[in-house]
Amino acid sequence: MAHTDRLLPTLRDVATAAGVSVGTASKVLSGGGGVSALRAQRVWDAARRLGYRRNGIAADLRRGRPSSIGFVLPDLTNQFFVDIARALENHALEHGYQLIMAHADEDPARELERIRFVLSRQVAGMIIIPCRGYEHAIDEVRECHVPLVMADRVDETFPAHTVTTDSHGASSDGTDHLIALGHERIAFLVNTLDLVNSRERADGYIAAMRRAGLDAFIQVVECGMTAAEIHASTLDVLKSGVRPTALFAGGNVTTLGALRAIRDANLHLPDDISLLSFDDAPWMSVLRPYLSSIRQPVETIGHAIWQLMLKLLNGERGEPVHLSFKAELLVRESTAPVPVVALQRA
Amino acid sequence: MAHTDRLLPTLRDVATAAGVSVGTASKVLSGGGGVSALRAQRVWDAARRLGYRRNGIAADLRRGRPSSIGFVLPDLTNQFFVDIARALENHALEHGYQLIMAHADEDPARELERIRFVLSRQVAGMIIIPCRGYEHAIDEVRECHVPLVMADRVDETFPAHTVTTDSHGASSDGTDHLIALGHERIAFLVNTLDLVNSRERADGYIAAMRRAGLDAFIQVVECGMTAAEIHASTLDVLKSGVRPTALFAGGNVTTLGALRAIRDANLHLPDDISLLSFDDAPWMSVLRPYLSSIRQPVETIGHAIWQLMLKLLNGERGEPVHLSFKAELLVRESTAPVPVVALQRA
DNA sequence: CTGTTAGCGCGTTCAA
DNA sequence: TTGAACGCGCTAACAG
């Protein structure tokens, strides 16, 4: 009558119930062969009868080789990150790993906390999309010698594998598109310049403006992380003396905030003002006009992250690899030639 | 020189490095008192020097009392679920628990797999928002005697604590609103009637229609789970002989699909057709016209789920409790009186 | 093929 | 106050 006080039956309970040894039971239940059909059946029956559930953490502990990998992401609200999470989860599952997701909520303190938690779960590897001020957090991981792949909000100076979108290029292309439409007063809305990728997006915009000789019109606006903050900042821009003829929103959430501001300022897309969104999202397809946007290659990025992780998992060490993928400019309806009024005013 | 082959230092390594026993080191590092300041300091120093990281799963294993609770959700794409996840995570963290999120991706097979995984992680409790055909999955959990709280897609016949929105009431209110505007031909778009809450939403609509004597106009359309499927189904509805003057979309994703169809059919909100959305989402605020919608009390629901879980965690057993919360009807711009043309045609 | 046994890293007795 | 020893549930190595 072992373990009558415990709620969950253990492997030993199953073994005794089946009249075999723990070793045999273990072999059967963990899928290994080398057990007679008769006994195997007895074990399965006993397990089912007792409602046995294998204790995965004990197994991992014993084996010394964890079966899950951690994924820390900064914002569940951001479709882009969620898409990556889905891609990663699929890849991980295919390769027999479980993905443990943790949510930093754009808060460095919480990020650190979450990283520690995931680490304490003895994951085989860590994939992180960091938030602002992630420096300490990363040290934490690197000290553990846990395979690490960083994504999106990093650059190639980072001392580990990284996978990113070519933010600079995409942003520069987007700006070129706007310029080609005749826009000069183009404002770039960015959540914060504390984030590497946001900074690169801003830099890409600046580079394109310079290239076109529009130095005088460069306007980078730091809007904040939340839609509410962005809303307010954008409204300021729109109500300022000379209004831009085009807005380039540096991300998913920024676009949302900007749209609210445009609405409140009672302006119409694209006649009164053009809007280009860095990041595409499902809801953009139902706007009138359909938003022009820059689509990051989510699947490609997810796949690349996983490939890098797999190599690490297989023990391949070596110089950090820095992968960067081209984004796609989707010209739709929210970007149009500069209205004549604006041209005349200039 | 113990464990030189291991990458991660263990408690024993710290202990030997500090010149104390494992017991002492354990006491220090797990925050317990009863250790002299001198030795405590030595342990801390050693831990820091070695980069010691506590093995949380080993600790849980030994203690027999897990510190995390599982949350299985069906769709990361759905803002409503994500909001609940955030709320739950906050509550859990506040109470010293970690939330392990798992994503079923609207796939019963995967849901089962994910539930098994979470269970294998020896969680202290389980919170599940199920997807279609979840029956087996649930048995899985209940057999384990793990504290279980079900949410959203369940009804009060379920033999465990449940927290839901009053779908029937909300849906009925919404329909009344449409009827009050003079609409008769109101179509109800639902993802699938296999989901209890969707069914209740449909029932609420039907009840309201009957109450108004509009039995003849009742039209419930099963559209499918993805935006693409919904898009197609809705298009069929819009192109059919007598077009409805109002659409009531039974959820977040359904609204998205419906909007795409409305766009493709080249109809305008709310002049050509009215649209009411069950579920509110951030992006709805940037639509012109601003979408009328039904907002579920996410925070309240999240809080209630957690309270129930806490009770279970504290050992309070007893009859299953079934909590249901009222949703809020947000009348905005996408619902308007029936256009005169439609009235005349009727 | 099968059973026995030694730990995985940790918390927790119990003596000293 | 401290340290030694035990065992959480499991797997793997070995002996039969």
XYZ file of C-alpha atoms (C1' of nucleotides) in Angstrom:
724
model
C 0.000 0.000 0.000
C 2.565 2.489 -1.028
C 1.684 6.135 -1.496
C -1.913 5.900 -0.428
C -1.646 9.457 0.811
C -0.475 10.826 -2.528
C -3.018 11.885 -5.067
C -0.992 11.020 -8.112
C 0.165 7.463 -8.617
C 3.856 7.092 -9.256
C 5.780 4.838 -11.538
C 6.393 2.539 -8.631
C 2.683 2.244 -7.976
C 2.122 1.206 -11.549
C 4.963 -1.278 -11.385
C 3.692 -2.978 -8.268
C 0.135 -2.980 -9.561
C 1.338 -4.625 -12.756
C 3.547 -7.000 -10.853
C 6.755 -5.871 -12.538
C 9.757 -3.844 -11.514
C 10.074 -0.113 -11.838
C 12.702 -0.547 -14.491
C 10.399 -2.549 -16.672
C 7.538 -0.165 -16.130
C 9.786 2.743 -17.007
C 10.913 1.115 -20.220
C 7.345 0.427 -21.277
C 5.944 3.830 -20.444
C 8.784 5.839 -21.905
C 8.309 4.066 -25.201
C 11.441 2.000 -25.154
C 11.387 -1.584 -26.385
C 12.905 -4.697 -24.975
C 9.951 -5.815 -22.917
C 7.737 -8.831 -23.519
C 4.337 -8.065 -24.972
C 2.590 -9.668 -22.034
C 4.254 -7.536 -19.405
C 4.045 -4.437 -21.507
C 0.306 -4.918 -21.738
C 0.068 -5.446 -18.000
C 1.912 -2.203 -17.417
C -0.289 -0.236 -19.805
C -3.383 -1.642 -18.149
C -2.196 -0.806 -14.683
C -1.212 2.691 -15.763
C -4.597 3.329 -17.283
C -6.402 1.852 -14.323
C -4.505 3.955 -11.803
C -4.656 7.072 -13.945
C -0.909 7.244 -14.028
C 0.664 10.392 -15.377
C 4.348 10.491 -16.056
C 6.234 13.127 -14.100
C 8.078 14.956 -16.835
C 10.204 17.097 -14.589
C 11.471 14.128 -12.647
C 12.317 12.463 -15.927
C 14.146 15.509 -17.202
C 15.943 15.846 -13.926
C 17.129 12.283 -13.992
C 18.110 12.350 -17.635
C 19.906 15.640 -17.218
C 18.645 16.691 -20.626
C 15.682 19.049 -20.560
C 12.978 18.660 -23.180
C 11.728 22.194 -23.324
C 13.045 25.444 -24.570
C 12.118 28.884 -23.316
C 10.752 31.793 -25.290
C 10.546 35.205 -23.710
C 8.628 37.812 -25.632
C 7.932 41.425 -24.718
C 4.353 42.001 -25.776
C 1.448 39.669 -26.332
C -0.480 42.551 -27.788
C 1.830 42.772 -30.750
C 0.734 40.516 -33.547
C 4.271 40.193 -34.865
C 5.591 38.578 -31.708
C 2.604 36.315 -31.424
C 3.124 35.131 -34.978
C 6.713 34.305 -34.184
C 5.603 32.445 -31.090
C 3.282 30.308 -33.173
C 5.993 29.542 -35.693
C 8.479 28.632 -32.993
C 6.001 26.445 -31.198
C 5.381 24.457 -34.360
C 9.050 23.939 -35.026
C 9.801 23.000 -31.456
C 6.987 20.464 -31.296
C 8.148 18.904 -34.552
C 11.540 18.315 -33.046
C 10.284 16.889 -29.808
C 10.734 20.018 -27.769
C 8.144 21.920 -25.809
C 8.041 25.685 -25.925
C 7.701 27.468 -22.621
C 6.440 30.963 -23.286
C 6.993 33.826 -20.927
C 5.690 37.332 -21.223
C 7.796 40.326 -20.210
C 5.050 42.887 -20.851
C 7.592 45.488 -22.000
C 8.888 45.690 -18.463
C 12.617 45.072 -17.916
C 12.098 44.052 -14.302
C 9.487 41.549 -15.216
C 11.582 40.353 -18.104
C 14.411 39.556 -15.743
C 12.025 37.770 -13.437
C 10.567 35.730 -16.281
C 13.985 34.841 -17.623
C 14.986 33.606 -14.204
C 11.872 31.526 -13.977
C 12.365 29.919 -17.345
C 15.987 29.313 -16.505
C 14.980 27.695 -13.243
C 12.874 25.301 -15.259
C 16.132 24.006 -16.706
C 15.319 24.632 -20.319
C 17.571 23.254 -23.026
C 17.716 26.630 -24.723
C 16.442 30.164 -24.643
C 14.972 32.368 -27.335
C 14.509 35.973 -26.378
C 12.983 39.012 -27.940
C 14.103 41.567 -25.396
C 12.523 44.748 -24.207
C 14.120 48.030 -23.275
C 17.128 47.880 -20.995
C 17.602 44.177 -21.367
C 21.324 44.226 -20.746
C 21.340 42.666 -17.262
C 18.761 40.130 -18.325
C 21.018 38.816 -21.010
C 24.014 38.416 -18.738
C 21.803 36.246 -16.657
C 21.324 33.836 -19.533
C 24.846 33.873 -20.810
C 26.237 33.059 -17.406
C 24.233 29.875 -17.474
C 25.802 28.736 -20.704
C 22.329 27.971 -21.989
C 22.034 28.002 -25.777
C 20.706 31.439 -26.635
C 19.171 32.951 -29.726
C 18.119 36.568 -29.687
C 15.656 38.040 -32.113
C 14.245 41.232 -33.510
C 15.355 43.849 -31.037
C 19.079 43.288 -31.336
C 21.867 44.140 -33.686
C 24.957 42.349 -34.911
C 27.108 43.657 -32.094
C 25.384 41.214 -29.809
C 27.607 38.344 -28.660
C 25.208 35.526 -29.531
C 23.187 34.301 -32.487
C 20.704 36.905 -33.650
C 17.882 36.932 -36.157
C 16.412 40.203 -37.294
C 14.610 42.023 -40.028
C 16.700 44.394 -42.066
C 15.043 47.357 -40.399
C 17.293 49.946 -41.898
C 16.703 48.735 -45.431
C 12.980 48.307 -45.051
C 12.556 51.688 -43.488
C 14.661 53.312 -46.130
C 12.641 51.637 -48.887
C 9.425 52.757 -47.284
C 10.649 56.317 -47.078
C 11.744 56.200 -50.708
C 8.246 55.134 -51.637
C 6.812 58.123 -49.842
C 9.349 60.458 -51.412
C 8.582 59.068 -54.853
C 4.999 60.084 -54.281
C 6.185 63.628 -53.880
C 6.183 63.856 -50.097
C 8.752 66.010 -48.400
C 7.325 66.647 -44.969
C 7.436 63.080 -43.748
C 7.368 62.464 -40.015
C 8.696 59.228 -38.602
C 6.817 57.978 -35.558
C 8.806 55.664 -33.347
C 7.920 54.117 -29.999
C 11.318 54.668 -28.441
C 14.867 55.111 -29.613
C 16.003 52.915 -26.742
C 15.220 49.875 -28.845
C 17.891 48.935 -31.372
C 15.506 47.938 -34.097
C 13.412 51.050 -33.643
C 16.578 53.076 -33.835
C 17.550 51.320 -37.040
C 14.142 51.998 -38.478
C 14.549 55.656 -37.678
C 18.053 55.614 -39.149
C 16.790 54.067 -42.361
C 14.259 56.844 -42.643
C 16.876 59.490 -41.962
C 19.265 58.007 -44.512
C 16.587 58.040 -47.204
C 15.631 61.602 -46.406
C 19.246 62.717 -46.611
C 19.756 60.884 -49.852
C 16.844 62.840 -51.283
C 18.187 66.113 -49.994
C 15.337 66.460 -47.548
C 17.524 66.981 -44.491
C 15.546 70.019 -43.498
C 12.338 68.028 -43.229
C 13.593 65.197 -41.086
C 11.284 64.748 -38.112
C 11.620 61.758 -35.802
C 9.025 61.647 -33.050
C 9.479 59.458 -30.011
C 5.929 58.495 -29.112
C 6.073 55.975 -26.282
C 5.169 52.307 -26.049
C 1.416 52.335 -25.528
C -1.276 53.190 -28.022
C -2.494 55.910 -25.670
C 0.883 57.630 -25.469
C 1.343 57.357 -29.198
C -2.099 58.765 -29.769
C -1.230 61.860 -27.774
C 2.180 62.392 -29.346
C 0.841 62.028 -32.848
C -1.938 64.450 -32.152
C 0.672 67.020 -31.176
C 2.426 66.461 -34.473
C -0.748 66.796 -36.477
C -1.771 69.979 -34.731
C 1.616 71.625 -34.963
C 2.246 74.557 -37.311
C 3.137 72.873 -40.562
C 1.595 69.455 -40.649
C 3.484 66.626 -42.351
C 1.923 65.347 -45.565
C 2.919 61.808 -44.689
C 3.346 59.763 -41.544
C 5.605 56.740 -41.341
C 4.626 54.700 -38.278
C 7.515 52.627 -36.976
C 5.515 49.636 -35.793
C 2.325 47.780 -35.232
C 1.198 49.593 -32.145
C 2.470 52.921 -33.363
C 0.227 52.599 -36.378
C -2.750 52.010 -34.140
C -2.020 55.105 -32.088
C -1.369 57.178 -35.177
C -4.654 56.136 -36.725
C -6.518 57.219 -33.642
C -4.832 60.583 -33.790
C -5.601 60.989 -37.483
C -9.181 60.200 -36.703
C -9.339 62.715 -33.877
C -7.694 65.381 -35.979
C -10.469 64.695 -38.445
C -8.088 64.037 -41.291
C -8.707 61.615 -44.098
C -6.408 58.996 -45.545
C -4.867 59.402 -48.025
C -6.253 62.733 -49.240
C -5.280 64.825 -46.244
C -2.306 62.758 -45.225
C -0.546 59.547 -46.201
C 0.282 56.779 -43.754
C 2.769 53.981 -44.090
C 2.950 51.301 -41.438
C 6.051 49.377 -40.483
C 4.519 45.972 -39.620
C 1.483 44.433 -41.171
C -1.449 43.100 -39.159
C -4.673 41.295 -40.017
C -6.890 44.167 -38.966
C -5.207 46.514 -41.393
C -6.970 44.752 -44.213
C -10.355 45.998 -43.095
C -9.473 49.644 -43.015
C -10.606 52.003 -45.691
C -8.286 52.821 -47.240
C -6.370 49.569 -46.951
C -3.130 50.415 -45.193
C 0.145 50.389 -47.054
C 2.600 48.560 -44.894
C 5.882 46.790 -44.498
C 5.527 43.091 -43.879
C 8.280 41.386 -41.955
C 8.954 37.814 -43.061
C 7.641 36.205 -39.896
C 7.777 32.585 -41.021
C 11.287 32.987 -42.360
C 12.404 34.613 -39.145
C 10.783 31.950 -37.004
C 12.363 29.238 -39.074
C 15.797 30.832 -38.922
C 15.612 31.238 -35.166
C 14.767 27.602 -34.805
C 17.532 26.426 -37.116
C 20.077 28.352 -35.106
C 18.675 26.916 -31.901
C 18.818 23.400 -33.272
C 22.478 23.761 -34.087
C 23.172 25.002 -30.608
C 21.155 22.127 -29.195
C 23.255 19.705 -31.191
C 26.341 21.066 -29.609
C 27.606 23.120 -32.525
C 29.298 26.114 -31.007
C 31.303 28.744 -32.793
C 31.189 32.372 -33.763
C 27.809 34.065 -33.328
C 25.793 34.193 -36.521
C 23.789 37.283 -37.342
C 20.929 36.720 -39.747
C 18.940 39.561 -41.234
C 15.989 39.260 -43.576
C 14.472 41.623 -46.066
C 10.987 42.909 -45.426
C 8.379 43.432 -48.071
C 6.834 46.772 -48.959
C 3.126 46.418 -49.570
C 1.868 49.446 -51.406
C -1.859 49.690 -50.946
C -4.199 52.577 -50.522
C -3.092 54.702 -47.599
C -0.124 56.208 -49.379
C -0.887 58.597 -52.216
C 0.680 61.527 -54.018
C 0.917 64.753 -52.057
C -2.334 66.693 -52.225
C -2.070 69.774 -54.404
C -3.031 72.099 -51.566
C -0.040 71.019 -49.585
C 2.224 71.531 -52.563
C 0.955 75.024 -53.106
C 1.372 75.887 -49.471
C 5.005 74.834 -49.536
C 36.572 19.066 -7.847
C 33.079 17.803 -8.119
C 31.009 18.285 -11.238
C 33.700 19.755 -13.410
C 31.975 18.209 -16.388
C 28.667 19.863 -15.675
C 28.004 23.286 -17.060
C 25.737 24.480 -14.306
C 27.006 24.551 -10.756
C 24.831 22.738 -8.276
C 23.953 23.475 -4.719
C 26.634 21.066 -3.650
C 29.231 22.941 -5.645
C 28.270 26.133 -3.886
C 28.381 24.410 -0.522
C 31.840 22.982 -1.015
C 33.114 26.244 -2.440
C 31.791 28.047 0.612
C 33.101 25.383 2.945
C 29.707 24.528 4.379
C 27.308 21.642 4.039
C 24.564 21.412 1.433
C 21.974 21.778 4.150
C 23.386 25.084 5.243
C 23.727 26.332 1.703
C 20.155 25.339 0.991
C 18.878 27.191 4.002
C 20.723 30.331 3.012
C 19.756 30.321 -0.623
C 16.119 29.505 -0.112
C 15.768 32.470 2.162
C 15.422 30.596 5.413
C 17.094 31.865 8.572
C 18.975 30.032 11.238
C 22.405 30.431 9.774
C 25.234 32.547 11.113
C 25.847 35.776 9.243
C 29.412 34.790 8.478
C 28.563 31.522 6.778
C 25.558 33.008 5.056
C 27.805 35.613 3.523
C 30.241 32.947 2.426
C 27.460 31.042 0.727
C 26.171 34.110 -1.088
C 29.644 34.935 -2.266
C 30.298 31.447 -3.522
C 26.949 31.346 -5.290
C 27.603 34.598 -7.043
C 31.143 33.601 -7.929
C 30.101 30.298 -9.426
C 27.082 31.762 -11.148
C 24.834 29.428 -9.253
C 21.259 29.152 -10.449
C 18.749 27.317 -8.357
C 17.158 24.343 -10.066
C 13.502 25.108 -9.643
C 12.199 21.802 -10.894
C 14.389 19.830 -8.561
C 13.160 21.999 -5.729
C 9.536 21.520 -6.696
C 10.130 17.828 -7.076
C 11.627 17.519 -3.663
C 9.058 19.690 -2.005
C 6.210 17.954 -3.749
C 4.411 21.259 -4.088
C 4.633 22.815 -7.542
C 4.953 26.550 -7.863
C 3.409 27.026 -11.254
C -0.031 26.789 -12.681
C -0.954 25.968 -16.248
C -3.054 27.984 -18.634
C -4.182 26.458 -21.899
C -5.749 28.815 -24.387
C -7.098 28.097 -27.851
C -5.981 31.038 -29.939
C -3.204 33.557 -29.541
C -4.691 35.521 -32.396
C -7.750 36.363 -30.385
C -7.262 39.491 -28.357
C -9.791 38.396 -25.763
C -7.802 35.325 -24.764
C -4.567 37.219 -24.728
C -6.077 39.805 -22.423
C -7.164 37.084 -20.060
C -3.699 35.601 -20.181
C -2.209 38.896 -19.132
C -4.645 39.291 -16.283
C -4.027 35.771 -15.047
C -0.292 36.166 -15.262
C -0.441 39.253 -13.087
C -2.566 37.585 -10.462
C -0.448 34.461 -10.426
C 2.783 36.383 -10.040
C 1.304 38.398 -7.196
C 0.572 35.213 -5.338
C 3.930 33.628 -5.925
C 2.861 31.382 -8.748
C 4.230 31.215 -12.235
C 1.908 30.903 -15.183
C 2.812 28.310 -17.772
C 0.998 29.180 -20.968
C 0.209 26.645 -23.632
C -1.390 27.247 -26.978
C -3.868 24.801 -28.479
C -4.236 26.673 -31.766
C -7.914 25.681 -32.052
C -6.848 22.091 -32.591
C -8.280 19.462 -30.228
C -5.384 17.091 -30.850
C -2.855 19.723 -30.041
C -4.882 20.826 -27.076
C -4.700 17.345 -25.628
C -0.987 17.233 -26.265
C -0.453 20.594 -24.601
C -2.571 19.654 -21.621
C -0.516 16.534 -21.169
C 2.655 18.525 -21.331
C 1.535 21.063 -18.786
C 0.313 18.255 -16.571
C 3.662 16.517 -16.894
C 5.237 19.686 -15.574
C 3.420 18.951 -12.330
C 1.494 22.174 -12.131
C -0.417 23.062 -8.998
C -3.503 23.904 -10.997
C -4.931 24.185 -14.464
C -6.913 26.916 -16.153
C -8.359 26.005 -19.508
C -10.224 27.798 -22.221
C -11.057 24.820 -24.372
C -11.466 24.472 -28.077
C -13.893 22.332 -30.045
C -14.254 18.734 -28.998
C -12.434 19.182 -25.737
C -14.238 16.414 -23.917
C -11.389 13.890 -23.762
C -8.932 16.607 -22.890
C -10.872 17.467 -19.812
C -11.081 13.929 -18.549
C -7.343 13.944 -18.720
C -7.154 16.759 -16.227
C -9.879 15.594 -13.930
C -8.330 12.183 -13.569
C -5.245 13.857 -12.186
C -7.184 15.564 -9.425
C -5.457 18.762 -10.347
C -7.379 21.902 -9.380
C -9.219 22.959 -12.506
C -10.972 26.121 -13.573
C -12.598 26.283 -16.980
C -13.423 29.519 -18.714
C -15.351 31.088 -21.516
C -16.258 28.157 -23.729
C -18.189 26.164 -21.153
C -21.566 26.164 -19.559
C -22.889 25.449 -16.095
C -23.379 21.758 -16.798
C -19.646 21.349 -16.544
C -18.511 19.447 -13.450
C -15.880 21.947 -12.315
C -15.592 25.643 -11.563
C -16.427 27.753 -14.592
C -16.218 31.438 -15.389
C -18.031 32.818 -18.382
C -19.612 35.830 -19.931
C -23.371 35.861 -20.017
C -23.344 35.198 -23.747
C -27.046 34.665 -24.067
C -27.911 37.925 -22.362
C -25.307 39.973 -24.175
C -26.296 38.603 -27.511
C -29.935 39.162 -26.833
C -29.253 42.767 -25.778
C -27.265 43.344 -28.918
C -30.017 41.996 -31.069
C -32.551 44.174 -29.268
C -30.413 47.183 -30.059
C -30.462 46.280 -33.743
C -34.175 45.657 -33.675
C -34.772 48.985 -31.958
C -33.049 50.616 -34.894
C -35.691 49.116 -37.121
C -33.759 46.159 -38.471
C -35.612 42.986 -39.271
C -33.341 41.103 -41.601
C -30.523 40.531 -39.127
C -28.071 37.743 -39.829
C -26.082 36.225 -37.024
C -22.566 35.176 -37.999
C -21.071 32.512 -35.785
C -17.791 30.639 -36.095
C -19.201 27.259 -35.155
C -22.138 25.949 -33.202
C -19.860 23.283 -31.756
C -18.683 25.778 -29.171
C -21.013 26.227 -26.205
C -20.526 29.936 -25.887
C -21.019 30.487 -29.593
C -24.163 28.443 -29.376
C -25.373 30.565 -26.493
C -24.646 33.687 -28.442
C -26.701 32.352 -31.308
C -29.455 31.364 -28.915
C -29.531 34.829 -27.419
C -29.972 36.269 -30.873
C -32.716 33.789 -31.711
C -34.549 34.511 -28.463
C -34.512 38.229 -29.122
C -35.721 37.761 -32.679
C -38.578 35.562 -31.498
C -39.522 38.013 -28.794
C -39.832 40.675 -31.465
C -41.908 38.429 -33.665
C -39.175 38.222 -36.266
C -39.060 34.439 -36.396
C -39.254 34.497 -40.153
C -36.072 36.510 -40.443
C -33.867 34.415 -38.220
C -30.663 33.570 -40.040
C -27.764 31.942 -38.243
C -24.711 31.405 -40.430
C -21.961 29.039 -39.392
C -18.865 30.621 -40.874
C -15.842 28.656 -39.674
C -12.943 29.481 -37.387
C -10.534 31.371 -39.622
C -10.891 34.859 -41.007
C -10.595 33.437 -44.514
C -13.463 30.990 -44.062
C -15.594 33.660 -42.462
C -14.814 36.030 -45.260
C -16.132 33.555 -47.816
C -19.266 32.629 -45.882
C -20.175 36.227 -45.252
C -19.704 37.081 -48.871
C -22.244 34.399 -49.740
C -24.698 35.959 -47.338
C -24.182 39.428 -48.734
C -24.604 38.297 -52.299
C -27.664 36.187 -51.662
C -31.097 37.262 -52.892
C -32.337 39.461 -50.076
C -29.422 40.905 -48.251
C -29.693 41.427 -44.481
C -29.780 45.048 -43.352
C -27.695 44.200 -40.321
C -24.962 41.736 -39.458
C -24.266 40.573 -35.930
C -20.785 39.042 -35.809
C -20.434 36.496 -33.035
C -16.825 37.204 -32.124
C -13.553 38.951 -32.626
C -12.335 36.995 -35.591
C -15.778 36.758 -37.122
C -15.957 40.529 -37.165
C -12.681 40.694 -39.029
C -13.864 38.257 -41.666
C -17.209 40.000 -41.976
C -15.545 43.353 -42.472
C -13.462 41.954 -45.302
C -16.584 40.625 -46.950
C -18.396 43.926 -46.550
C -15.450 45.606 -48.121
C -15.367 43.183 -51.032
C -19.092 43.488 -51.587
C -18.442 47.187 -51.819
C -20.931 48.028 -49.121
C -20.646 50.893 -46.709
C -21.129 50.938 -42.977
C -23.605 51.873 -41.679
C -25.542 53.252 -44.662
C -25.724 50.061 -46.681
C -25.594 47.699 -43.772
C -25.155 47.781 -39.988
C -22.593 45.712 -38.142
C -22.469 44.799 -34.493
C -19.485 42.958 -33.103
C -19.519 40.556 -30.201
C -16.100 41.240 -28.664
C -14.280 44.502 -28.639
C -10.689 44.900 -29.816
C -8.224 47.789 -29.902
C -8.146 47.984 -33.684
C -11.888 48.558 -33.845
C -11.344 52.051 -32.578
C -9.559 53.090 -35.746
C -12.251 52.037 -38.125
C -14.524 54.519 -39.784
C -17.207 54.175 -38.683
C -16.122 53.197 -35.190
C -17.532 49.719 -34.601
C -20.399 49.172 -32.220
C -19.482 46.193 -30.104
C -20.044 44.108 -27.049
C -17.238 44.290 -24.555
C -16.692 41.304 -22.316
C -15.459 42.186 -18.824
C -11.996 40.728 -19.275
C -10.460 41.969 -16.043
C -13.423 40.801 -14.010
C -13.310 37.411 -15.643
C -9.569 37.081 -15.136
C -9.934 38.044 -11.512
C -12.771 35.615 -10.930
C -10.865 32.758 -12.510
C -7.951 33.446 -10.262
C -10.046 33.682 -7.118
C -11.582 30.318 -7.840
C -8.162 28.857 -8.499
C -6.818 30.290 -5.255
C -9.573 28.622 -3.271
C -8.814 25.331 -4.940
C -5.133 25.829 -4.242
C -5.911 26.402 -0.587
C -7.646 23.089 -0.444
C -11.208 24.342 -0.443
C -13.187 21.724 -2.287
C -16.923 21.562 -2.707
C -19.615 21.961 -5.296
C -18.533 23.475 -8.584
C -19.197 27.192 -8.809
C -20.431 28.688 -12.064
C -19.772 32.384 -12.429
C -21.199 34.404 -15.266
C -20.626 38.090 -15.938
C -22.577 40.668 -17.838
C -21.056 42.152 -20.940
C -21.351 45.760 -21.961
C -23.015 46.992 -25.142
C -21.020 49.794 -26.712
C -23.169 51.620 -29.192
C -20.953 53.510 -31.573
C -21.162 54.260 -35.252
C -21.515 51.049 -37.189
C -25.085 50.420 -36.182
C -27.665 52.789 -37.604
C -31.359 52.872 -38.469
C -32.397 50.813 -41.452
C -31.825 52.682 -44.694
C -35.058 53.823 -46.287
C -34.395 51.925 -49.491
C -34.326 48.680 -47.643
C -37.532 49.547 -45.883
C -39.288 50.289 -49.122
C -38.056 47.108 -50.684
C -39.492 45.086 -47.885
C 14.256 -10.199 -21.323
C 13.932 -8.710 -16.303
C 14.919 -6.841 -11.611
C 18.017 -4.169 -8.694
C 20.296 -0.156 -7.713
C 22.470 4.282 -7.992
C 21.898 8.672 -8.445
C 19.785 13.567 -11.060
C 19.602 18.486 -7.563
C 17.280 19.724 -4.054
C 14.713 20.410 0.796
C 14.187 18.459 5.190
C 14.438 15.801 8.778
C 17.425 14.364 12.757
C 21.490 14.071 15.580
C 25.316 16.166 17.107
C 23.727 26.442 14.691
C 25.412 22.826 11.646
C 26.068 18.574 8.794
C 24.765 13.923 7.340
C 21.528 11.239 5.406
C 17.229 10.333 3.148
C 14.016 10.454 -0.587
C 10.951 13.220 -4.245
C 9.882 10.215 -9.301
C 12.361 8.826 -12.607
C 16.073 6.706 -16.027
C 20.100 4.080 -17.081
C 23.588 0.830 -16.113
C 24.290 -3.434 -14.693
C 23.582 -8.047 -13.022
C 20.942 -12.040 -13.391
